[in-house]
Amino acid sequence: MKRVLCLMLALILIALSGCAGGPKEEAGVKTVTIWHDKEDKVIEVLQNALKGLENEVKVVFEKKTGLTESLKLVGNDANAAPDMYFFAHDKIGVYAEMGILTPITDILGENALDGYVNLASSGAEYKGKIYQMPLYFETLLFMYNKKYMKEEDIPKSTEQLYEYMVRKTKYGHYGFVEQHSTPYYAAGWIHGFGASLISADGQPLLDTENVKKAVSYHKKFVSYMPGETEYAMVNTLFTSGMAHATIAGPWFVPTVRAAGIDVGIAPMPVVDETGLALAPYSGIQGLHVIKARYNKNADAIKTVLKALQSPEIMIALSKASGCAPAMEVCYENAEVKSDELIMAMRTTAENAYPMPNIPEMDVMWTVAGNLLTDVNMSGIDVETAAENAQKKAEQLIEAMK
């Protein structure tokens, strides 16, 4: 009996406590959870920017290992999914087809991305709808060691680059190195021939004439590079001064400078045959909204998005990440204008391609990588390798349906 009375008393106290409520500034405070895979200094920028919302919205940033796979598992579960996630744009198609995303324009209006760099806004779009609020973007850059590659040697065309490689690749030194058999890097050469790995509607294009021309042309450059050019090897060759030039992302620059390399950034060389510059893929980083959570927490999510859609925040993020702000107005800022790395990415953005965000691209990374390996490292002729890769891609994409 005493136990029952104690339990009843406890329940009454809890009820009374709930009616009384906490301090006014705590009442009605909602929580928004954002999954991410970013470094601490980037998240610190966002946390500082959102401090003004503390009496209205509490934002929790949760670093998530295996973020993309986790979203596939819980994206439709309002009790397990985050409100938003901060990630690159390239998985938008997968999640849109799963029905787990809310278009940003449904929240911020049809003109939500007016004033954004075209590269960023185009990467956020899938089947006519905008699913990301971009914050910054990154592109690959042509980097060179000023100790070896003098200003007059900076190649304006791919043939000039090739001539430099022929002259300078000797005694353990390489004129130019890159991850030649990785599609993310080789794509720039393919785009330089006006070609693509995949069409906008998900059809593989590996056996098209221009892709084959690009792979064949690229191979002559590969012959003056090491056979194995994985990320670690390319980095080591450049930071040790054994490679004069490379194509790499902005994330590589701090490592290069820490190694004492006086690094220069130059425009991508133009392919002599086509007149087109090497045009790499670009990753656009931003916020995406989970539909199941938006249906429950719409006002708080909208408040957070509006708070973060700020040029000042994007400039601060670019300083923290080394990447380029997503809004055009940011490039009027004096600090941004004076940052060689950021401005080089802004220039490259005029020709760069957003990584395809269609689901079929998941297949293409592996199949295109095998095509490049077959040609560059196994000596298989381009025609045979392209035909085999095309058939494999078609089979795998058909199996996805």
Coordinates of C-alpha atoms in Angstrom, one line a residue:
M1 CA 0.0 0.0 0.0
K2 CA 2.8 2.4 1.0
R3 CA 4.5 1.7 -2.4
V4 CA 1.3 2.6 -4.3
L5 CA 0.9 5.8 -2.3
C6 CA 4.5 6.8 -3.0
L7 CA 4.1 6.1 -6.7
M8 CA 0.9 8.2 -6.8
L9 CA 2.6 11.0 -4.9
A10 CA 5.5 10.9 -7.4
L11 CA 3.2 11.1 -10.4
I12 CA 1.4 14.1 -8.8
L13 CA 4.7 15.9 -8.3
I14 CA 5.7 15.3 -11.9
A15 CA 2.4 16.6 -13.1
L16 CA 2.6 19.7 -11.0
S17 CA 6.2 20.3 -12.1
G18 CA 5.1 20.1 -15.8
C19 CA 2.3 22.6 -15.2
A20 CA 4.6 25.0 -13.5
G21 CA 7.1 24.8 -16.3
G22 CA 10.7 26.0 -16.4
P23 CA 12.1 29.5 -16.8
K24 CA 10.4 31.4 -19.6
E25 CA 13.5 31.5 -21.8
E26 CA 13.4 27.7 -21.8
A27 CA 9.7 27.3 -22.6
G28 CA 9.0 26.4 -26.2
V29 CA 12.7 25.9 -27.1
K30 CA 12.8 23.3 -29.9
T31 CA 15.7 21.1 -30.9
V32 CA 17.1 20.7 -34.5
T33 CA 19.6 17.9 -35.0
I34 CA 22.1 18.1 -37.9
W35 CA 24.2 15.2 -38.9
H36 CA 27.5 16.0 -40.6
D37 CA 31.0 14.6 -41.5
K38 CA 32.9 17.9 -41.2
E39 CA 36.0 19.0 -39.2
D40 CA 35.5 20.7 -35.9
K41 CA 36.5 24.2 -37.1
V42 CA 33.8 24.2 -39.7
I43 CA 31.1 23.2 -37.2
E44 CA 32.4 25.8 -34.7
V45 CA 31.6 28.5 -37.3
L46 CA 28.0 27.3 -37.6
Q47 CA 27.6 26.9 -33.8
N48 CA 28.8 30.5 -33.3
A49 CA 26.4 31.7 -36.0
L50 CA 23.4 30.1 -34.3
K51 CA 24.1 31.3 -30.7
G52 CA 21.5 34.0 -31.2
L53 CA 18.8 31.3 -31.6
E54 CA 19.4 29.7 -28.2
N55 CA 16.2 31.0 -26.6
E56 CA 14.2 29.7 -29.6
V57 CA 16.0 26.7 -31.1
K58 CA 18.7 24.5 -29.8
V59 CA 20.8 23.1 -32.6
V60 CA 22.7 19.9 -32.1
F61 CA 25.5 18.9 -34.5
E62 CA 26.2 15.2 -34.5
K63 CA 29.2 13.9 -36.4
K64 CA 28.2 10.7 -38.0
T65 CA 30.4 7.9 -39.3
G66 CA 28.7 6.2 -42.3
L67 CA 26.3 9.1 -42.7
T68 CA 25.1 8.2 -46.2
E69 CA 24.3 4.6 -45.3
S70 CA 22.7 5.6 -42.0
L71 CA 20.3 7.9 -43.9
K72 CA 19.3 5.1 -46.2
L73 CA 18.3 3.1 -43.1
V74 CA 16.5 5.7 -41.0
G75 CA 15.7 8.6 -43.4
N76 CA 12.0 7.8 -43.4
D77 CA 11.8 7.3 -39.6
A78 CA 10.8 10.6 -37.8
N79 CA 12.0 9.2 -34.5
A80 CA 15.5 8.2 -35.7
A81 CA 16.4 10.6 -38.5
P82 CA 18.0 14.0 -38.0
D83 CA 16.2 17.1 -39.0
M84 CA 18.9 18.0 -41.5
Y85 CA 22.3 16.8 -42.7
F86 CA 25.4 18.7 -43.8
F87 CA 27.1 16.9 -46.7
A88 CA 28.0 17.1 -50.4
H89 CA 25.3 17.3 -53.0
D90 CA 26.1 14.1 -54.9
K91 CA 23.7 11.8 -52.9
I92 CA 20.7 14.1 -53.5
G93 CA 19.3 11.8 -56.3
V94 CA 19.4 8.7 -54.2
Y95 CA 17.6 10.3 -51.3
A96 CA 15.1 12.2 -53.4
E97 CA 14.1 8.9 -55.1
M98 CA 13.7 7.4 -51.6
G99 CA 11.3 10.2 -50.8
I100 CA 13.2 11.3 -47.7
L101 CA 14.0 14.9 -48.7
T102 CA 12.0 18.1 -48.6
P103 CA 12.9 20.6 -51.4
I104 CA 14.6 23.7 -50.0
T105 CA 12.3 25.9 -52.2
D106 CA 9.3 24.5 -50.3
I107 CA 10.8 26.0 -47.2
L108 CA 12.5 29.2 -48.3
G109 CA 10.6 30.0 -51.5
E110 CA 11.1 29.6 -55.2
N111 CA 13.8 32.2 -55.3
A112 CA 15.8 30.6 -52.4
L113 CA 19.0 30.2 -54.5
D114 CA 19.0 33.5 -56.3
G115 CA 22.4 35.1 -56.1
Y116 CA 24.3 31.8 -55.8
V117 CA 27.2 30.8 -57.9
N118 CA 25.7 28.8 -60.8
L119 CA 27.8 25.8 -60.1
A120 CA 26.4 25.6 -56.6
S121 CA 22.8 26.1 -57.5
S122 CA 22.9 23.6 -60.4
G123 CA 24.5 20.9 -58.1
A124 CA 21.6 21.4 -55.7
E125 CA 19.0 20.6 -58.3
Y126 CA 17.5 17.2 -59.1
K127 CA 14.6 16.7 -61.5
G128 CA 13.7 20.3 -61.4
K129 CA 13.7 20.6 -57.6
I130 CA 16.2 22.2 -55.3
Y131 CA 17.2 19.9 -52.4
Q132 CA 20.2 21.6 -50.9
M133 CA 21.0 25.0 -49.4
P134 CA 24.7 25.3 -50.5
L135 CA 27.2 26.8 -48.2
Y136 CA 30.5 26.4 -50.0
F137 CA 32.1 24.4 -52.8
E138 CA 35.4 22.8 -53.7
T139 CA 37.1 22.2 -57.1
L140 CA 40.3 20.5 -58.1
L141 CA 43.1 23.0 -58.9
F142 CA 46.3 23.0 -60.9
M143 CA 49.2 23.3 -58.4
Y144 CA 52.9 23.7 -59.0
N145 CA 56.1 24.0 -57.1
K146 CA 57.5 27.4 -57.7
K147 CA 61.0 26.1 -57.0
Y148 CA 60.9 24.0 -60.2
M149 CA 58.2 25.3 -62.4
K150 CA 59.0 28.9 -63.3
E151 CA 56.3 31.3 -64.4
E152 CA 57.3 30.9 -68.1
D153 CA 56.8 27.2 -67.7
I154 CA 53.3 27.2 -66.4
P155 CA 51.3 25.4 -69.1
K156 CA 48.5 27.2 -70.8
S157 CA 47.7 24.1 -72.9
T158 CA 47.8 20.4 -72.4
E159 CA 50.5 20.1 -75.1
Q160 CA 52.7 22.6 -73.2
L161 CA 52.1 20.4 -70.1
Y162 CA 53.2 17.3 -72.1
E163 CA 56.3 19.0 -73.4
Y164 CA 57.2 20.0 -69.8
M165 CA 56.7 16.4 -68.6
V166 CA 58.9 15.1 -71.4
R167 CA 61.7 17.5 -70.5
K168 CA 61.5 17.2 -66.7
T169 CA 60.6 13.6 -65.9
K170 CA 64.0 12.2 -65.1
Y171 CA 66.3 11.4 -62.3
G172 CA 63.4 10.4 -60.0
H173 CA 61.6 13.7 -60.7
Y174 CA 58.2 14.0 -62.4
G175 CA 57.0 17.0 -64.4
F176 CA 53.4 16.3 -63.4
V177 CA 51.6 13.7 -61.4
E178 CA 47.9 13.0 -60.6
Q179 CA 45.6 10.2 -59.6
H180 CA 45.3 9.3 -63.3
S181 CA 43.1 6.2 -62.9
T182 CA 40.6 7.6 -60.4
P183 CA 37.5 8.9 -62.2
Y184 CA 37.1 12.0 -59.9
Y185 CA 40.5 13.2 -61.3
A186 CA 40.3 11.8 -64.8
A187 CA 36.9 13.4 -65.4
G188 CA 38.5 16.7 -66.0
W189 CA 40.2 15.3 -69.1
I190 CA 37.0 13.7 -70.3
H191 CA 35.1 17.0 -69.9
G192 CA 38.0 18.7 -71.8
F193 CA 36.9 16.7 -74.8
G194 CA 33.3 17.8 -74.4
A195 CA 32.3 14.3 -73.1
S196 CA 30.8 12.9 -69.9
L197 CA 30.8 9.7 -68.0
I198 CA 27.0 9.6 -67.8
S199 CA 24.1 11.5 -69.3
A200 CA 21.7 13.6 -67.2
D201 CA 19.1 10.9 -67.5
G202 CA 21.4 8.2 -66.2
Q203 CA 22.7 6.6 -69.4
P204 CA 26.4 5.5 -69.3
L205 CA 28.5 7.1 -72.0
L206 CA 31.8 5.1 -71.6
D207 CA 31.9 3.9 -75.2
T208 CA 31.2 7.2 -76.9
E209 CA 33.8 8.5 -79.3
N210 CA 34.8 11.6 -77.3
V211 CA 35.2 9.6 -74.1
K212 CA 37.5 7.2 -76.0
K213 CA 39.4 10.1 -77.5
A214 CA 39.9 11.6 -74.0
V215 CA 41.1 8.3 -72.5
S216 CA 43.5 7.7 -75.4
Y217 CA 44.9 11.2 -75.3
H218 CA 45.3 11.1 -71.5
K219 CA 47.2 7.9 -71.7
K220 CA 50.2 9.6 -73.2
F221 CA 50.5 11.8 -70.1
V222 CA 50.1 8.8 -67.9
S223 CA 53.2 7.3 -69.5
Y224 CA 55.3 9.9 -67.8
M225 CA 53.8 9.3 -64.4
P226 CA 54.4 6.5 -61.9
G227 CA 52.3 3.4 -62.6
E228 CA 50.6 3.5 -59.2
T229 CA 49.3 7.0 -58.4
E230 CA 47.1 6.7 -55.4
Y231 CA 46.3 9.6 -53.1
A232 CA 49.2 9.0 -50.7
M233 CA 51.8 8.5 -53.4
V234 CA 50.8 11.7 -55.3
N235 CA 50.9 13.7 -52.1
T236 CA 54.3 12.3 -51.1
L237 CA 55.8 13.0 -54.5
F238 CA 54.6 16.6 -54.5
T239 CA 55.4 17.4 -50.8
S240 CA 58.8 15.9 -51.1
G241 CA 59.6 18.1 -54.2
M242 CA 59.9 15.1 -56.5
A243 CA 56.9 16.2 -58.6
H244 CA 56.8 19.7 -60.1
A245 CA 53.0 20.0 -60.6
T246 CA 49.8 18.2 -59.8
I247 CA 46.0 18.5 -59.8
A248 CA 44.6 18.3 -56.3
G249 CA 41.9 19.7 -54.0
P250 CA 42.1 22.7 -51.7
W251 CA 42.4 20.3 -48.7
F252 CA 45.9 19.5 -49.9
V253 CA 47.2 23.0 -49.7
P254 CA 47.8 23.1 -45.9
T255 CA 49.8 19.9 -46.1
V256 CA 51.9 21.3 -49.0
R257 CA 52.6 24.6 -47.2
A258 CA 53.5 22.7 -44.0
A259 CA 56.1 20.8 -46.0
G260 CA 57.7 24.1 -46.9
I261 CA 56.7 24.0 -50.6
D262 CA 56.2 27.4 -52.2
V263 CA 53.0 26.4 -54.0
G264 CA 51.5 28.2 -56.9
I265 CA 47.9 27.9 -58.3
A266 CA 47.3 28.3 -62.1
P267 CA 44.3 27.9 -64.4
M268 CA 43.6 24.5 -65.8
P269 CA 45.4 23.9 -69.1
V270 CA 43.3 24.0 -72.3
V271 CA 43.1 20.9 -74.5
D272 CA 44.7 21.9 -77.8
E273 CA 42.4 19.7 -79.9
T274 CA 39.1 21.1 -78.5
G275 CA 39.9 24.5 -77.1
L276 CA 38.3 23.4 -73.8
A277 CA 40.0 23.7 -70.5
L278 CA 40.4 20.6 -68.3
A279 CA 37.1 20.8 -66.3
P280 CA 37.1 18.8 -63.0
Y281 CA 34.2 17.7 -60.9
S282 CA 33.1 19.9 -58.0
G283 CA 31.6 19.0 -54.7
I284 CA 29.0 21.4 -53.2
Q285 CA 28.6 21.2 -49.5
G286 CA 25.4 22.3 -47.8
L287 CA 22.3 21.5 -45.8
H288 CA 19.5 19.1 -46.8
V289 CA 16.2 18.7 -45.0
I290 CA 14.7 15.3 -44.0
K291 CA 11.0 15.3 -44.9
A292 CA 9.8 13.1 -42.0
R293 CA 11.3 15.6 -39.5
Y294 CA 10.2 18.7 -41.4
N295 CA 6.6 17.5 -41.1
K296 CA 7.1 17.6 -37.3
N297 CA 9.6 20.5 -36.8
A298 CA 9.0 22.8 -39.7
D299 CA 9.2 26.2 -38.0
A300 CA 12.5 25.4 -36.2
I301 CA 14.1 24.0 -39.3
K302 CA 13.1 27.1 -41.3
T303 CA 14.5 29.3 -38.6
V304 CA 17.9 27.6 -38.7
L305 CA 18.1 27.6 -42.5
K306 CA 17.3 31.3 -42.7
A307 CA 19.9 32.1 -40.0
L308 CA 22.6 30.2 -42.0
Q309 CA 21.7 31.7 -45.4
S310 CA 24.2 34.6 -44.8
P311 CA 27.2 35.8 -46.9
E312 CA 29.1 36.5 -43.7
I313 CA 28.7 32.9 -42.5
M314 CA 29.7 31.5 -45.9
I315 CA 32.8 33.7 -45.8
A316 CA 33.7 32.4 -42.4
L317 CA 33.1 28.9 -43.5
S318 CA 35.4 29.3 -46.5
K319 CA 38.2 30.5 -44.2
A320 CA 37.6 27.5 -42.0
S321 CA 37.4 24.9 -44.8
G322 CA 39.6 26.5 -47.5
C323 CA 36.7 26.2 -49.9
A324 CA 34.8 28.8 -51.9
P325 CA 31.6 30.5 -50.7
A326 CA 28.3 29.5 -52.5
M327 CA 26.9 33.1 -52.8
E328 CA 28.2 35.5 -55.5
V329 CA 28.2 38.5 -53.2
C330 CA 30.9 36.9 -51.0
Y331 CA 33.4 37.6 -53.8
E332 CA 33.1 41.3 -53.2
N333 CA 34.6 40.9 -49.8
A334 CA 38.2 42.1 -49.6
E335 CA 39.5 39.1 -47.7
V336 CA 38.0 36.7 -50.2
K337 CA 39.3 38.7 -53.1
S338 CA 42.8 38.5 -51.7
D339 CA 42.7 34.7 -51.1
E340 CA 44.5 33.1 -54.1
L341 CA 43.1 29.7 -53.3
I342 CA 39.4 30.7 -53.1
M343 CA 39.6 32.9 -56.1
A344 CA 41.2 30.1 -58.1
M345 CA 38.2 27.9 -57.3
R346 CA 35.8 30.6 -58.2
T347 CA 37.6 30.9 -61.6
T348 CA 37.6 27.1 -62.1
A349 CA 33.9 27.0 -61.2
E350 CA 33.2 28.6 -64.6
N351 CA 34.2 25.4 -66.3
A352 CA 33.8 22.8 -63.5
Y353 CA 31.0 20.2 -63.4
P354 CA 29.0 19.4 -60.3
M355 CA 29.5 15.7 -59.5
P356 CA 26.4 14.0 -61.0
N357 CA 23.8 13.7 -58.2
I358 CA 21.8 11.0 -60.0
P359 CA 21.5 7.5 -58.3
E360 CA 23.1 5.8 -61.3
M361 CA 26.4 7.6 -60.7
D362 CA 27.0 5.3 -57.7
V363 CA 27.7 2.6 -60.3
M364 CA 29.9 4.7 -62.5
W365 CA 32.6 5.5 -60.0
T366 CA 33.6 1.8 -59.9
V367 CA 33.1 1.0 -63.6
A368 CA 34.9 4.1 -64.9
G369 CA 37.7 3.4 -62.4
N370 CA 38.1 -0.1 -63.9
L371 CA 38.1 1.3 -67.4
L372 CA 40.9 3.7 -66.5
T373 CA 42.9 1.0 -64.8
D374 CA 42.5 -1.4 -67.7
V375 CA 43.8 1.3 -70.2
N376 CA 46.4 3.0 -68.0
M377 CA 47.8 0.2 -66.0
S378 CA 46.9 -3.1 -67.7
G379 CA 47.6 -2.2 -71.3
I380 CA 44.1 -3.1 -72.6
D381 CA 43.3 -1.2 -75.7
V382 CA 40.8 1.6 -75.3
E383 CA 38.1 0.2 -77.7
T384 CA 37.9 -3.1 -75.8
A385 CA 38.1 -1.5 -72.4
A386 CA 35.4 1.0 -73.2
E387 CA 33.1 -1.6 -74.7
N388 CA 33.5 -3.9 -71.7
A389 CA 32.9 -1.0 -69.2
Q390 CA 29.8 0.2 -71.1
K391 CA 28.2 -3.2 -70.9
K392 CA 29.0 -3.6 -67.3
A393 CA 27.6 -0.2 -66.4
E394 CA 24.4 -0.9 -68.3
Q395 CA 24.0 -4.2 -66.5
L396 CA 24.5 -2.7 -63.1
I397 CA 22.2 0.3 -63.7
E398 CA 19.5 -2.1 -65.0
A399 CA 19.9 -4.1 -61.9
M400 CA 19.2 -1.0 -59.8
K401 CA 15.7 -0.5 -61.3

